[in-house]
Amino acid sequence: MSFLKGKRVLIVGVASKLSIAAGIAEAMHREGAELAFTYQNEKLKGRVEKFAEGWGSSAEMCFPCDVADDAQVEAVFTELGKKWDGLDCIVHSVGFAPGDQLSGDFTDATTRDGFRIAHDISSYSFIALAKAGREMMKGRNGSLLTLSYLGAERTMPNYNVMGLAKASLEASVRYLANSLGQDGIRVNGISAGPIKTLAASGIGNFRKMLAYNANRAPLGRNITQLEVGNVAAFMCSDLASGMTGEITYVDGGFNITAMGSLEEANA
Ligand code: NAD
């Protein structure tokens, strides 16, 4: 199809081949996008560079970026600007909360510091990227995309303060969309169903969350990184040119259910 031919995309959040960002990179590469990447730290550098080559990019198009550091965020666009004269899309696939925040009773587990870190890394970083990338993206009908989870809207055991950070992230999708529309930049989010990744393994009893979702989702299964990637590719393409400020579910339909399957209800 190649509906991303001619688009230049920066992907933030590849850590392993299981990363949702890896599914997004695969789909976007398949659809003809030119890709650049960031890596969180030196430990991930070699791995991300190797993946980048597999997606038609190169080590030269991989830049260090700890999103907690504004100087590093700005440096990404300074360096990217030396390679590309403009940027069409930024994919923000980043989330973090300290491990002790992600299990047990919400009221007891949540601390001031845990709240601050979860919101800084998982929510503010999207605004930081938008701010730093704005100039390069102006007037190209491009888009920003982030990844959220249903825990933003409903309580989810053990997800705790990440749910609050995702609620903040989803609100920032709307505020950024309203702010950046004047520059021809769209801003959207995908609320993905649970997928086994490095970040997800930090959530208490994540395996049970996977099984619960698979049993109750209308599709009767969990979704894959590539299924998220396919929707991400569409949302960042000109096919979605009329869409901004939206959170789209890719979760096998889990979010629409209240009680799960008929079989379960009648068992
Ligand atoms: P992942 O561990 O593969 O990706 C998380 C990424 O965040 C990693 O690349 C990591 O390097 C990056 N990161 C964390 N702290 C950072 C920092 N300070 N600076 C720069 N990068 C940092 O896990 P994933 O599940 O692919 O997570 C990607 C996004 O998808 C997250 O926002 C996550 O909340 C969201 N999400 C995940 C699921 C799921 O079940 N896996 C479901 C819905 C939404």
JSON list of N, CA and C in Angstrom, two decimals, residues 10 12 37-45 62-81 90 94 121 124-125 128-133 136:
[
{"chain": "A", "resi": 10, "resn": "LEU", "atom": "N", "xyz": [9.89, 10.14, 13.56]},
{"chain": "A", "resi": 10, "resn": "LEU", "atom": "CA", "xyz": [10.79, 9.89, 14.69]},
{"chain": "A", "resi": 10, "resn": "LEU", "atom": "C", "xyz": [10.05, 8.99, 15.69]},
{"chain": "A", "resi": 12, "resn": "VAL", "atom": "N", "xyz": [10.09, 7.23, 19.33]},
{"chain": "A", "resi": 12, "resn": "VAL", "atom": "CA", "xyz": [10.69, 7.28, 20.67]},
{"chain": "A", "resi": 12, "resn": "VAL", "atom": "C", "xyz": [10.07, 6.15, 21.50]},
{"chain": "A", "resi": 37, "resn": "PHE", "atom": "N", "xyz": [15.16, 7.11, 15.16]},
{"chain": "A", "resi": 37, "resn": "PHE", "atom": "CA", "xyz": [14.84, 6.56, 16.48]},
{"chain": "A", "resi": 37, "resn": "PHE", "atom": "C", "xyz": [15.60, 7.27, 17.58]},
{"chain": "A", "resi": 38, "resn": "THR", "atom": "N", "xyz": [15.10, 7.13, 18.81]},
{"chain": "A", "resi": 38, "resn": "THR", "atom": "CA", "xyz": [15.90, 7.52, 19.97]},
{"chain": "A", "resi": 38, "resn": "THR", "atom": "C", "xyz": [16.07, 6.28, 20.84]},
{"chain": "A", "resi": 39, "resn": "TYR", "atom": "N", "xyz": [17.09, 6.33, 21.70]},
{"chain": "A", "resi": 39, "resn": "TYR", "atom": "CA", "xyz": [17.27, 5.28, 22.71]},
{"chain": "A", "resi": 39, "resn": "TYR", "atom": "C", "xyz": [17.45, 5.97, 24.05]},
{"chain": "A", "resi": 40, "resn": "GLN", "atom": "N", "xyz": [16.94, 5.30, 25.09]},
{"chain": "A", "resi": 40, "resn": "GLN", "atom": "CA", "xyz": [16.90, 5.93, 26.43]},
{"chain": "A", "resi": 40, "resn": "GLN", "atom": "C", "xyz": [18.29, 6.12, 27.03]},
{"chain": "A", "resi": 41, "resn": "ASN", "atom": "N", "xyz": [19.18, 5.14, 26.81]},
{"chain": "A", "resi": 41, "resn": "ASN", "atom": "CA", "xyz": [20.51, 5.20, 27.43]},
{"chain": "A", "resi": 41, "resn": "ASN", "atom": "C", "xyz": [21.51, 4.36, 26.62]},
{"chain": "A", "resi": 42, "resn": "GLU", "atom": "N", "xyz": [22.78, 4.45, 27.02]},
{"chain": "A", "resi": 42, "resn": "GLU", "atom": "CA", "xyz": [23.86, 3.75, 26.31]},
{"chain": "A", "resi": 42, "resn": "GLU", "atom": "C", "xyz": [23.62, 2.26, 26.23]},
{"chain": "A", "resi": 43, "resn": "LYS", "atom": "N", "xyz": [22.99, 1.72, 27.28]},
{"chain": "A", "resi": 43, "resn": "LYS", "atom": "CA", "xyz": [22.73, 0.26, 27.34]},
{"chain": "A", "resi": 43, "resn": "LYS", "atom": "C", "xyz": [21.85, -0.18, 26.16]},
{"chain": "A", "resi": 44, "resn": "LEU", "atom": "N", "xyz": [20.96, 0.70, 25.74]},
{"chain": "A", "resi": 44, "resn": "LEU", "atom": "CA", "xyz": [20.02, 0.34, 24.66]},
{"chain": "A", "resi": 44, "resn": "LEU", "atom": "C", "xyz": [20.51, 0.75, 23.27]},
{"chain": "A", "resi": 45, "resn": "LYS", "atom": "N", "xyz": [21.60, 1.54, 23.24]},
{"chain": "A", "resi": 45, "resn": "LYS", "atom": "CA", "xyz": [22.07, 2.13, 21.97]},
{"chain": "A", "resi": 45, "resn": "LYS", "atom": "C", "xyz": [22.27, 1.07, 20.86]},
{"chain": "A", "resi": 62, "resn": "CYS", "atom": "N", "xyz": [19.87, 7.28, 14.80]},
{"chain": "A", "resi": 62, "resn": "CYS", "atom": "CA", "xyz": [19.50, 6.94, 16.18]},
{"chain": "A", "resi": 62, "resn": "CYS", "atom": "C", "xyz": [20.17, 7.92, 17.13]},
{"chain": "A", "resi": 63, "resn": "PHE", "atom": "N", "xyz": [19.37, 8.50, 18.02]},
{"chain": "A", "resi": 63, "resn": "PHE", "atom": "CA", "xyz": [19.87, 9.58, 18.89]},
{"chain": "A", "resi": 63, "resn": "PHE", "atom": "C", "xyz": [19.56, 9.27, 20.35]},
{"chain": "A", "resi": 64, "resn": "PRO", "atom": "N", "xyz": [20.50, 9.64, 21.24]},
{"chain": "A", "resi": 64, "resn": "PRO", "atom": "CA", "xyz": [20.23, 9.41, 22.67]},
{"chain": "A", "resi": 64, "resn": "PRO", "atom": "C", "xyz": [19.14, 10.35, 23.17]},
{"chain": "A", "resi": 65, "resn": "CYS", "atom": "N", "xyz": [18.25, 9.85, 24.01]},
{"chain": "A", "resi": 65, "resn": "CYS", "atom": "CA", "xyz": [17.23, 10.73, 24.58]},
{"chain": "A", "resi": 65, "resn": "CYS", "atom": "C", "xyz": [16.61, 10.15, 25.84]},
{"chain": "A", "resi": 66, "resn": "ASP", "atom": "N", "xyz": [17.05, 10.67, 26.98]},
{"chain": "A", "resi": 66, "resn": "ASP", "atom": "CA", "xyz": [16.33, 10.40, 28.23]},
{"chain": "A", "resi": 66, "resn": "ASP", "atom": "C", "xyz": [15.29, 11.52, 28.31]},
{"chain": "A", "resi": 67, "resn": "VAL", "atom": "N", "xyz": [14.03, 11.17, 28.25]},
{"chain": "A", "resi": 67, "resn": "VAL", "atom": "CA", "xyz": [12.98, 12.21, 28.14]},
{"chain": "A", "resi": 67, "resn": "VAL", "atom": "C", "xyz": [12.83, 13.04, 29.41]},
{"chain": "A", "resi": 68, "resn": "ALA", "atom": "N", "xyz": [13.53, 12.66, 30.48]},
{"chain": "A", "resi": 68, "resn": "ALA", "atom": "CA", "xyz": [13.49, 13.46, 31.71]},
{"chain": "A", "resi": 68, "resn": "ALA", "atom": "C", "xyz": [14.40, 14.69, 31.60]},
{"chain": "A", "resi": 69, "resn": "ASP", "atom": "N", "xyz": [15.20, 14.73, 30.52]},
{"chain": "A", "resi": 69, "resn": "ASP", "atom": "CA", "xyz": [16.22, 15.76, 30.39]},
{"chain": "A", "resi": 69, "resn": "ASP", "atom": "C", "xyz": [15.92, 16.65, 29.17]},
{"chain": "A", "resi": 70, "resn": "ASP", "atom": "N", "xyz": [15.49, 17.89, 29.42]},
{"chain": "A", "resi": 70, "resn": "ASP", "atom": "CA", "xyz": [15.11, 18.78, 28.32]},
{"chain": "A", "resi": 70, "resn": "ASP", "atom": "C", "xyz": [16.25, 19.00, 27.32]},
{"chain": "A", "resi": 71, "resn": "ALA", "atom": "N", "xyz": [17.49, 19.05, 27.85]},
{"chain": "A", "resi": 71, "resn": "ALA", "atom": "CA", "xyz": [18.63, 19.29, 26.94]},
{"chain": "A", "resi": 71, "resn": "ALA", "atom": "C", "xyz": [18.75, 18.13, 25.95]},
{"chain": "A", "resi": 72, "resn": "GLN", "atom": "N", "xyz": [18.55, 16.91, 26.42]},
{"chain": "A", "resi": 72, "resn": "GLN", "atom": "CA", "xyz": [18.63, 15.75, 25.52]},
{"chain": "A", "resi": 72, "resn": "GLN", "atom": "C", "xyz": [17.47, 15.76, 24.51]},
{"chain": "A", "resi": 73, "resn": "VAL", "atom": "N", "xyz": [16.29, 16.15, 24.97]},
{"chain": "A", "resi": 73, "resn": "VAL", "atom": "CA", "xyz": [15.13, 16.20, 24.07]},
{"chain": "A", "resi": 73, "resn": "VAL", "atom": "C", "xyz": [15.41, 17.22, 22.96]},
{"chain": "A", "resi": 74, "resn": "GLU", "atom": "N", "xyz": [15.91, 18.38, 23.34]},
{"chain": "A", "resi": 74, "resn": "GLU", "atom": "CA", "xyz": [16.19, 19.42, 22.33]},
{"chain": "A", "resi": 74, "resn": "GLU", "atom": "C", "xyz": [17.30, 19.00, 21.37]},
{"chain": "A", "resi": 75, "resn": "ALA", "atom": "N", "xyz": [18.32, 18.32, 21.93]},
{"chain": "A", "resi": 75, "resn": "ALA", "atom": "CA", "xyz": [19.46, 17.89, 21.11]},
{"chain": "A", "resi": 75, "resn": "ALA", "atom": "C", "xyz": [19.01, 16.92, 20.00]},
{"chain": "A", "resi": 76, "resn": "VAL", "atom": "N", "xyz": [17.99, 16.11, 20.28]},
{"chain": "A", "resi": 76, "resn": "VAL", "atom": "CA", "xyz": [17.49, 15.17, 19.26]},
{"chain": "A", "resi": 76, "resn": "VAL", "atom": "C", "xyz": [17.09, 15.93, 18.00]},
{"chain": "A", "resi": 77, "resn": "PHE", "atom": "N", "xyz": [16.37, 17.05, 18.20]},
{"chain": "A", "resi": 77, "resn": "PHE", "atom": "CA", "xyz": [15.86, 17.78, 17.03]},
{"chain": "A", "resi": 77, "resn": "PHE", "atom": "C", "xyz": [16.96, 18.61, 16.36]},
{"chain": "A", "resi": 78, "resn": "THR", "atom": "N", "xyz": [17.94, 19.05, 17.15]},
{"chain": "A", "resi": 78, "resn": "THR", "atom": "CA", "xyz": [19.08, 19.75, 16.56]},
{"chain": "A", "resi": 78, "resn": "THR", "atom": "C", "xyz": [19.82, 18.78, 15.63]},
{"chain": "A", "resi": 79, "resn": "GLU", "atom": "N", "xyz": [20.06, 17.56, 16.13]},
{"chain": "A", "resi": 79, "resn": "GLU", "atom": "CA", "xyz": [20.79, 16.56, 15.33]},
{"chain": "A", "resi": 79, "resn": "GLU", "atom": "C", "xyz": [19.95, 16.09, 14.14]},
{"chain": "A", "resi": 80, "resn": "LEU", "atom": "N", "xyz": [18.66, 15.86, 14.40]},
{"chain": "A", "resi": 80, "resn": "LEU", "atom": "CA", "xyz": [17.76, 15.39, 13.33]},
{"chain": "A", "resi": 80, "resn": "LEU", "atom": "C", "xyz": [17.67, 16.44, 12.22]},
{"chain": "A", "resi": 81, "resn": "GLY", "atom": "N", "xyz": [17.69, 17.72, 12.62]},
{"chain": "A", "resi": 81, "resn": "GLY", "atom": "CA", "xyz": [17.61, 18.83, 11.68]},
{"chain": "A", "resi": 81, "resn": "GLY", "atom": "C", "xyz": [18.82, 18.89, 10.73]},
{"chain": "A", "resi": 90, "resn": "ILE", "atom": "N", "xyz": [5.93, 12.29, 15.08]},
{"chain": "A", "resi": 90, "resn": "ILE", "atom": "CA", "xyz": [6.66, 11.81, 16.26]},
{"chain": "A", "resi": 90, "resn": "ILE", "atom": "C", "xyz": [5.79, 10.76, 16.94]},
{"chain": "A", "resi": 94, "resn": "VAL", "atom": "N", "xyz": [6.42, 5.81, 25.37]},
{"chain": "A", "resi": 94, "resn": "VAL", "atom": "CA", "xyz": [7.25, 5.86, 26.57]},
{"chain": "A", "resi": 94, "resn": "VAL", "atom": "C", "xyz": [6.38, 5.84, 27.82]},
{"chain": "A", "resi": 121, "resn": "ILE", "atom": "N", "xyz": [7.76, 11.30, 33.33]},
{"chain": "A", "resi": 121, "resn": "ILE", "atom": "CA", "xyz": [8.25, 10.43, 32.24]},
{"chain": "A", "resi": 121, "resn": "ILE", "atom": "C", "xyz": [7.12, 10.00, 31.31]},
{"chain": "A", "resi": 124, "resn": "TYR", "atom": "N", "xyz": [4.42, 14.26, 30.83]},
{"chain": "A", "resi": 124, "resn": "TYR", "atom": "CA", "xyz": [5.04, 15.53, 30.42]},
{"chain": "A", "resi": 124, "resn": "TYR", "atom": "C", "xyz": [5.95, 15.34, 29.21]},
{"chain": "A", "resi": 125, "resn": "SER", "atom": "N", "xyz": [6.60, 14.17, 29.13]},
{"chain": "A", "resi": 125, "resn": "SER", "atom": "CA", "xyz": [7.56, 13.94, 28.04]},
{"chain": "A", "resi": 125, "resn": "SER", "atom": "C", "xyz": [6.91, 14.10, 26.66]},
{"chain": "A", "resi": 128, "resn": "ALA", "atom": "N", "xyz": [6.98, 17.73, 26.05]},
{"chain": "A", "resi": 128, "resn": "ALA", "atom": "CA", "xyz": [8.37, 18.14, 25.81]},
{"chain": "A", "resi": 128, "resn": "ALA", "atom": "C", "xyz": [8.76, 17.85, 24.36]},
{"chain": "A", "resi": 129, "resn": "LEU", "atom": "N", "xyz": [8.37, 16.68, 23.85]},
{"chain": "A", "resi": 129, "resn": "LEU", "atom": "CA", "xyz": [8.69, 16.33, 22.46]},
{"chain": "A", "resi": 129, "resn": "LEU", "atom": "C", "xyz": [7.94, 17.23, 21.48]},
{"chain": "A", "resi": 130, "resn": "ALA", "atom": "N", "xyz": [6.67, 17.52, 21.82]},
{"chain": "A", "resi": 130, "resn": "ALA", "atom": "CA", "xyz": [5.87, 18.39, 20.94]},
{"chain": "A", "resi": 130, "resn": "ALA", "atom": "C", "xyz": [6.49, 19.78, 20.85]},
{"chain": "A", "resi": 131, "resn": "LYS", "atom": "N", "xyz": [6.91, 20.28, 22.01]},
{"chain": "A", "resi": 131, "resn": "LYS", "atom": "CA", "xyz": [7.52, 21.61, 22.10]},
{"chain": "A", "resi": 131, "resn": "LYS", "atom": "C", "xyz": [8.80, 21.66, 21.27]},
{"chain": "A", "resi": 132, "resn": "ALA", "atom": "N", "xyz": [9.67, 20.67, 21.47]},
{"chain": "A", "resi": 132, "resn": "ALA", "atom": "CA", "xyz": [10.96, 20.68, 20.80]},
{"chain": "A", "resi": 132, "resn": "ALA", "atom": "C", "xyz": [10.85, 20.35, 19.31]},
{"chain": "A", "resi": 133, "resn": "GLY", "atom": "N", "xyz": [9.82, 19.57, 18.93]},
{"chain": "A", "resi": 133, "resn": "GLY", "atom": "CA", "xyz": [9.69, 19.15, 17.53]},
{"chain": "A", "resi": 133, "resn": "GLY", "atom": "C", "xyz": [8.83, 20.07, 16.68]},
{"chain": "A", "resi": 136, "resn": "MET", "atom": "N", "xyz": [10.20, 21.89, 13.43]},
{"chain": "A", "resi": 136, "resn": "MET", "atom": "CA", "xyz": [10.51, 20.99, 12.31]},
{"chain": "A", "resi": 136, "resn": "MET", "atom": "C", "xyz": [9.26, 20.42, 11.65]}
]
